[in-house]
Structures are given as structure tokens and as C-alpha cells.
PDB file of C-alpha atoms in Angstrom:
ATOM      1  CA  GLN A   1      25.737  10.351  39.128  1.00  0.00           C
ATOM      2  CA  SER A   2      26.085  14.101  38.978  1.00  0.00           C
ATOM      3  CA  GLN A   3      29.371  15.823  39.511  1.00  0.00           C
ATOM      4  CA  LEU A   4      29.386  19.319  40.907  1.00  0.00           C
ATOM      5  CA  VAL A   5      32.391  21.551  40.352  1.00  0.00           C
ATOM      6  CA  GLU A   6      32.897  24.829  42.150  1.00  0.00           C
ATOM      7  CA  SER A   7      35.042  27.650  40.812  1.00  0.00           C
ATOM      8  CA  GLY A   8      35.712  31.315  41.380  1.00  0.00           C
ATOM      9  CA  GLY A   9      37.517  31.174  44.689  1.00  0.00           C
ATOM     10  CA  GLY A  10      40.834  32.820  45.397  1.00  0.00           C
ATOM     11  CA  LEU A  11      42.619  35.452  47.416  1.00  0.00           C
ATOM     12  CA  VAL A  12      40.756  38.720  47.856  1.00  0.00           C
ATOM     13  CA  GLN A  13      41.317  41.797  49.959  1.00  0.00           C
ATOM     14  CA  PRO A  14      38.903  42.788  52.719  1.00  0.00           C
ATOM     15  CA  GLY A  15      35.966  44.685  51.315  1.00  0.00           C
ATOM     16  CA  GLY A  16      36.220  42.912  47.991  1.00  0.00           C
ATOM     17  CA  SER A  17      33.711  40.617  46.334  1.00  0.00           C
ATOM     18  CA  LEU A  18      33.670  37.314  44.512  1.00  0.00           C
ATOM     19  CA  ARG A  19      31.275  35.336  42.411  1.00  0.00           C
ATOM     20  CA  LEU A  20      31.481  31.605  42.916  1.00  0.00           C
ATOM     21  CA  ALA A  21      30.057  29.160  40.404  1.00  0.00           C
ATOM     22  CA  CYS A  22      28.688  25.658  40.831  1.00  0.00           C
ATOM     23  CA  ALA A  23      28.522  23.794  37.542  1.00  0.00           C
ATOM     24  CA  ALA A  24      27.392  20.273  36.821  1.00  0.00           C
ATOM     25  CA  SER A  25      28.466  17.595  34.432  1.00  0.00           C
ATOM     26  CA  ARG A  26      26.412  14.529  33.498  1.00  0.00           C
ATOM     27  CA  VAL A  27      23.164  16.009  34.785  1.00  0.00           C
ATOM     28  CA  THR A  28      20.913  19.019  34.307  1.00  0.00           C
ATOM     29  CA  LEU A  29      20.473  21.015  37.479  1.00  0.00           C
ATOM     30  CA  ASP A  30      17.077  22.390  36.473  1.00  0.00           C
ATOM     31  CA  GLY A  31      15.078  19.991  38.604  1.00  0.00           C
ATOM     32  CA  TYR A  32      17.239  20.239  41.703  1.00  0.00           C
ATOM     33  CA  SER A  33      17.646  22.515  44.646  1.00  0.00           C
ATOM     34  CA  ILE A  34      21.219  23.788  44.951  1.00  0.00           C
ATOM     35  CA  GLY A  35      22.748  24.947  48.183  1.00  0.00           C
ATOM     36  CA  TRP A  36      25.914  26.823  49.054  1.00  0.00           C
ATOM     37  CA  PHE A  37      27.890  26.130  52.208  1.00  0.00           C
ATOM     38  CA  ARG A  38      31.198  27.052  53.752  1.00  0.00           C
ATOM     39  CA  GLN A  39      33.576  25.556  56.238  1.00  0.00           C
ATOM     40  CA  ALA A  40      36.236  27.622  57.926  1.00  0.00           C
ATOM     41  CA  PRO A  41      39.343  26.050  59.447  1.00  0.00           C
ATOM     42  CA  GLY A  42      38.488  24.355  62.715  1.00  0.00           C
ATOM     43  CA  LYS A  43      34.765  25.019  62.360  1.00  0.00           C
ATOM     44  CA  GLY A  44      31.735  23.097  61.235  1.00  0.00           C
ATOM     45  CA  ARG A  45      30.004  23.513  57.908  1.00  0.00           C
ATOM     46  CA  GLU A  46      27.572  26.430  57.639  1.00  0.00           C
ATOM     47  CA  GLY A  47      24.670  26.667  55.249  1.00  0.00           C
ATOM     48  CA  LEU A  48      24.513  29.960  53.368  1.00  0.00           C
ATOM     49  CA  ALA A  49      21.707  29.791  50.836  1.00  0.00           C
ATOM     50  CA  CYS A  50      19.564  27.493  48.735  1.00  0.00           C
ATOM     51  CA  ILE A  51      17.840  28.050  45.422  1.00  0.00           C
ATOM     52  CA  ARG A  52      15.028  25.688  44.524  1.00  0.00           C
ATOM     53  CA  SER A  53      14.226  24.311  41.104  1.00  0.00           C
ATOM     54  CA  ASP A  54      11.381  26.846  40.834  1.00  0.00           C
ATOM     55  CA  GLY A  55      13.799  29.674  41.567  1.00  0.00           C
ATOM     56  CA  LYS A  56      12.653  30.400  45.095  1.00  0.00           C
ATOM     57  CA  ILE A  57      15.457  31.245  47.484  1.00  0.00           C
ATOM     58  CA  GLU A  58      16.201  30.614  51.119  1.00  0.00           C
ATOM     59  CA  TYR A  59      19.003  32.298  53.028  1.00  0.00           C
ATOM     60  CA  TYR A  60      20.439  30.895  56.226  1.00  0.00           C
ATOM     61  CA  GLY A  61      22.454  32.107  59.148  1.00  0.00           C
ATOM     62  CA  PRO A  62      22.917  35.400  60.931  1.00  0.00           C
ATOM     63  CA  TYR A  63      24.887  36.924  58.099  1.00  0.00           C
ATOM     64  CA  GLU A  64      25.087  40.538  57.080  1.00  0.00           C
ATOM     65  CA  LYS A  65      22.006  41.286  55.016  1.00  0.00           C
ATOM     66  CA  GLY A  66      22.786  41.273  51.352  1.00  0.00           C
ATOM     67  CA  GLN A  67      26.256  39.806  51.730  1.00  0.00           C
ATOM     68  CA  PHE A  68      25.294  36.597  49.909  1.00  0.00           C
ATOM     69  CA  THR A  69      23.248  36.432  46.730  1.00  0.00           C
ATOM     70  CA  ILE A  70      22.399  33.127  45.125  1.00  0.00           C
ATOM     71  CA  SER A  71      21.220  32.827  41.536  1.00  0.00           C
ATOM     72  CA  ARG A  72      21.024  30.263  38.780  1.00  0.00           C
ATOM     73  CA  ASP A  73      21.538  30.329  35.043  1.00  0.00           C
ATOM     74  CA  TYR A  74      19.507  27.521  33.512  1.00  0.00           C
ATOM     75  CA  ALA A  75      21.141  27.943  30.114  1.00  0.00           C
ATOM     76  CA  LYS A  76      24.609  27.476  31.590  1.00  0.00           C
ATOM     77  CA  ASN A  77      23.520  24.780  34.031  1.00  0.00           C
ATOM     78  CA  THR A  78      25.230  26.774  36.757  1.00  0.00           C
ATOM     79  CA  VAL A  79      24.341  28.219  40.145  1.00  0.00           C
ATOM     80  CA  TYR A  80      26.203  31.253  41.432  1.00  0.00           C
ATOM     81  CA  LEU A  81      26.957  32.704  44.842  1.00  0.00           C
ATOM     82  CA  GLN A  82      27.848  36.372  44.842  1.00  0.00           C
ATOM     83  CA  ILE A  83      29.686  37.393  47.996  1.00  0.00           C
ATOM     84  CA  ALA A  84      30.095  41.037  48.880  1.00  0.00           C
ATOM     85  CA  SER A  85      31.965  42.958  51.582  1.00  0.00           C
ATOM     86  CA  LEU A  86      34.359  40.119  52.276  1.00  0.00           C
ATOM     87  CA  LYS A  87      36.067  40.011  55.654  1.00  0.00           C
ATOM     88  CA  PRO A  88      38.882  37.816  56.958  1.00  0.00           C
ATOM     89  CA  GLY A  89      36.244  35.869  58.877  1.00  0.00           C
ATOM     90  CA  ASP A  90      34.751  34.802  55.548  1.00  0.00           C
ATOM     91  CA  THR A  91      37.860  32.757  54.769  1.00  0.00           C
ATOM     92  CA  ALA A  92      36.672  29.213  54.191  1.00  0.00           C
ATOM     93  CA  VAL A  93      36.165  26.442  51.683  1.00  0.00           C
ATOM     94  CA  TYR A  94      32.910  27.124  49.873  1.00  0.00           C
ATOM     95  CA  SER A  95      30.984  24.155  48.515  1.00  0.00           C
ATOM     96  CA  CYS A  96      27.765  23.502  46.687  1.00  0.00           C
ATOM     97  CA  ALA A  97      25.374  20.598  46.926  1.00  0.00           C
ATOM     98  CA  SER A  98      22.356  19.370  45.016  1.00  0.00           C
ATOM     99  CA  GLY A  99      19.233  17.692  46.276  1.00  0.00           C
ATOM    100  CA  SER A 100      15.567  17.088  45.693  1.00  0.00           C
ATOM    101  CA  ARG A 101      14.826  20.022  47.974  1.00  0.00           C
ATOM    102  CA  CYS A 102      16.605  22.401  50.298  1.00  0.00           C
ATOM    103  CA  GLN A 103      17.932  20.636  53.410  1.00  0.00           C
ATOM    104  CA  ILE A 104      18.103  17.255  51.676  1.00  0.00           C
ATOM    105  CA  TRP A 105      21.425  16.982  49.910  1.00  0.00           C
ATOM    106  CA  ASP A 106      22.486  14.102  47.697  1.00  0.00           C
ATOM    107  CA  HIS A 107      25.673  15.254  45.967  1.00  0.00           C
ATOM    108  CA  TRP A 108      28.478  17.569  46.947  1.00  0.00           C
ATOM    109  CA  GLY A 109      31.232  19.338  45.101  1.00  0.00           C
ATOM    110  CA  GLN A 110      34.848  19.407  46.213  1.00  0.00           C
ATOM    111  CA  GLY A 111      34.766  23.047  47.190  1.00  0.00           C
ATOM    112  CA  THR A 112      36.698  26.180  46.300  1.00  0.00           C
ATOM    113  CA  GLN A 113      38.962  28.058  48.688  1.00  0.00           C
ATOM    114  CA  VAL A 114      38.217  31.678  49.474  1.00  0.00           C
ATOM    115  CA  THR A 115      40.887  33.547  51.404  1.00  0.00           C
ATOM    116  CA  VAL A 116      40.313  37.106  52.552  1.00  0.00           C
ATOM    117  CA  SER A 117      43.520  38.860  53.526  1.00  0.00           C
ATOM    118  CA  PRO A 118      45.145  42.282  53.069  1.00  0.00           C
TER     119      PRO A 118
END
């Protein structure tokens, strides 16, 4: 069973940026689609982006264009989410998931907290 571990979260000022990482142990992510999600306090989980095993990308939601950039490093067995122009409304727990394809998720990480505050 794969284990996904997110990292890179923290406290950042408005307007700042972060790069989150989703790494896997026990399994190679090459053959999987990886998605990034977030859940703000008191709200449901939102899908942000998915990168397929062939590298094709899907972005979700009515977000500011270019705010989220998903990428994967096959050598490091890691998928990244670059977040730009952070706002307090972006405060949430950000999680990644793996699956056979986008929209079908089998395994989830524990998440990493992102807090945007002056």
C-alpha cells in the first residue's frame, strides 16, 4: 500500500508563494495520476489540479489563472504544487491523492497546513 506524504506548508504572508511536495514511499508514482486538493476550515474539500501518468494536466475550480501549477519529478518520485499570489482565503490543509486516473482516487496523504496571514 502506498503512503503519500505532503510537505512544504507553513505560514506565509499575503502575496507570497509556496511549493508543496507530495512524495511516496513503498511505491513508484510513475504509473499513477496524482491530484492536489485543499480543505479550508468549515468547508468541503476542493480539487485543485491533477497530473496524469503521461504528464497531461487538468486544473479545476474557478481559481485565479496561473495561481496553481502542478508538476512531477519522476526521478524524485514526487509531485509538486506551486502556489502563487497567496491570499488569506487560501488558508487550508492541502492534500494529495493517487489513483489510476484523475477523479478516481485510491490513496490519500495526511495533508500539510498552509496559513496565509500578515
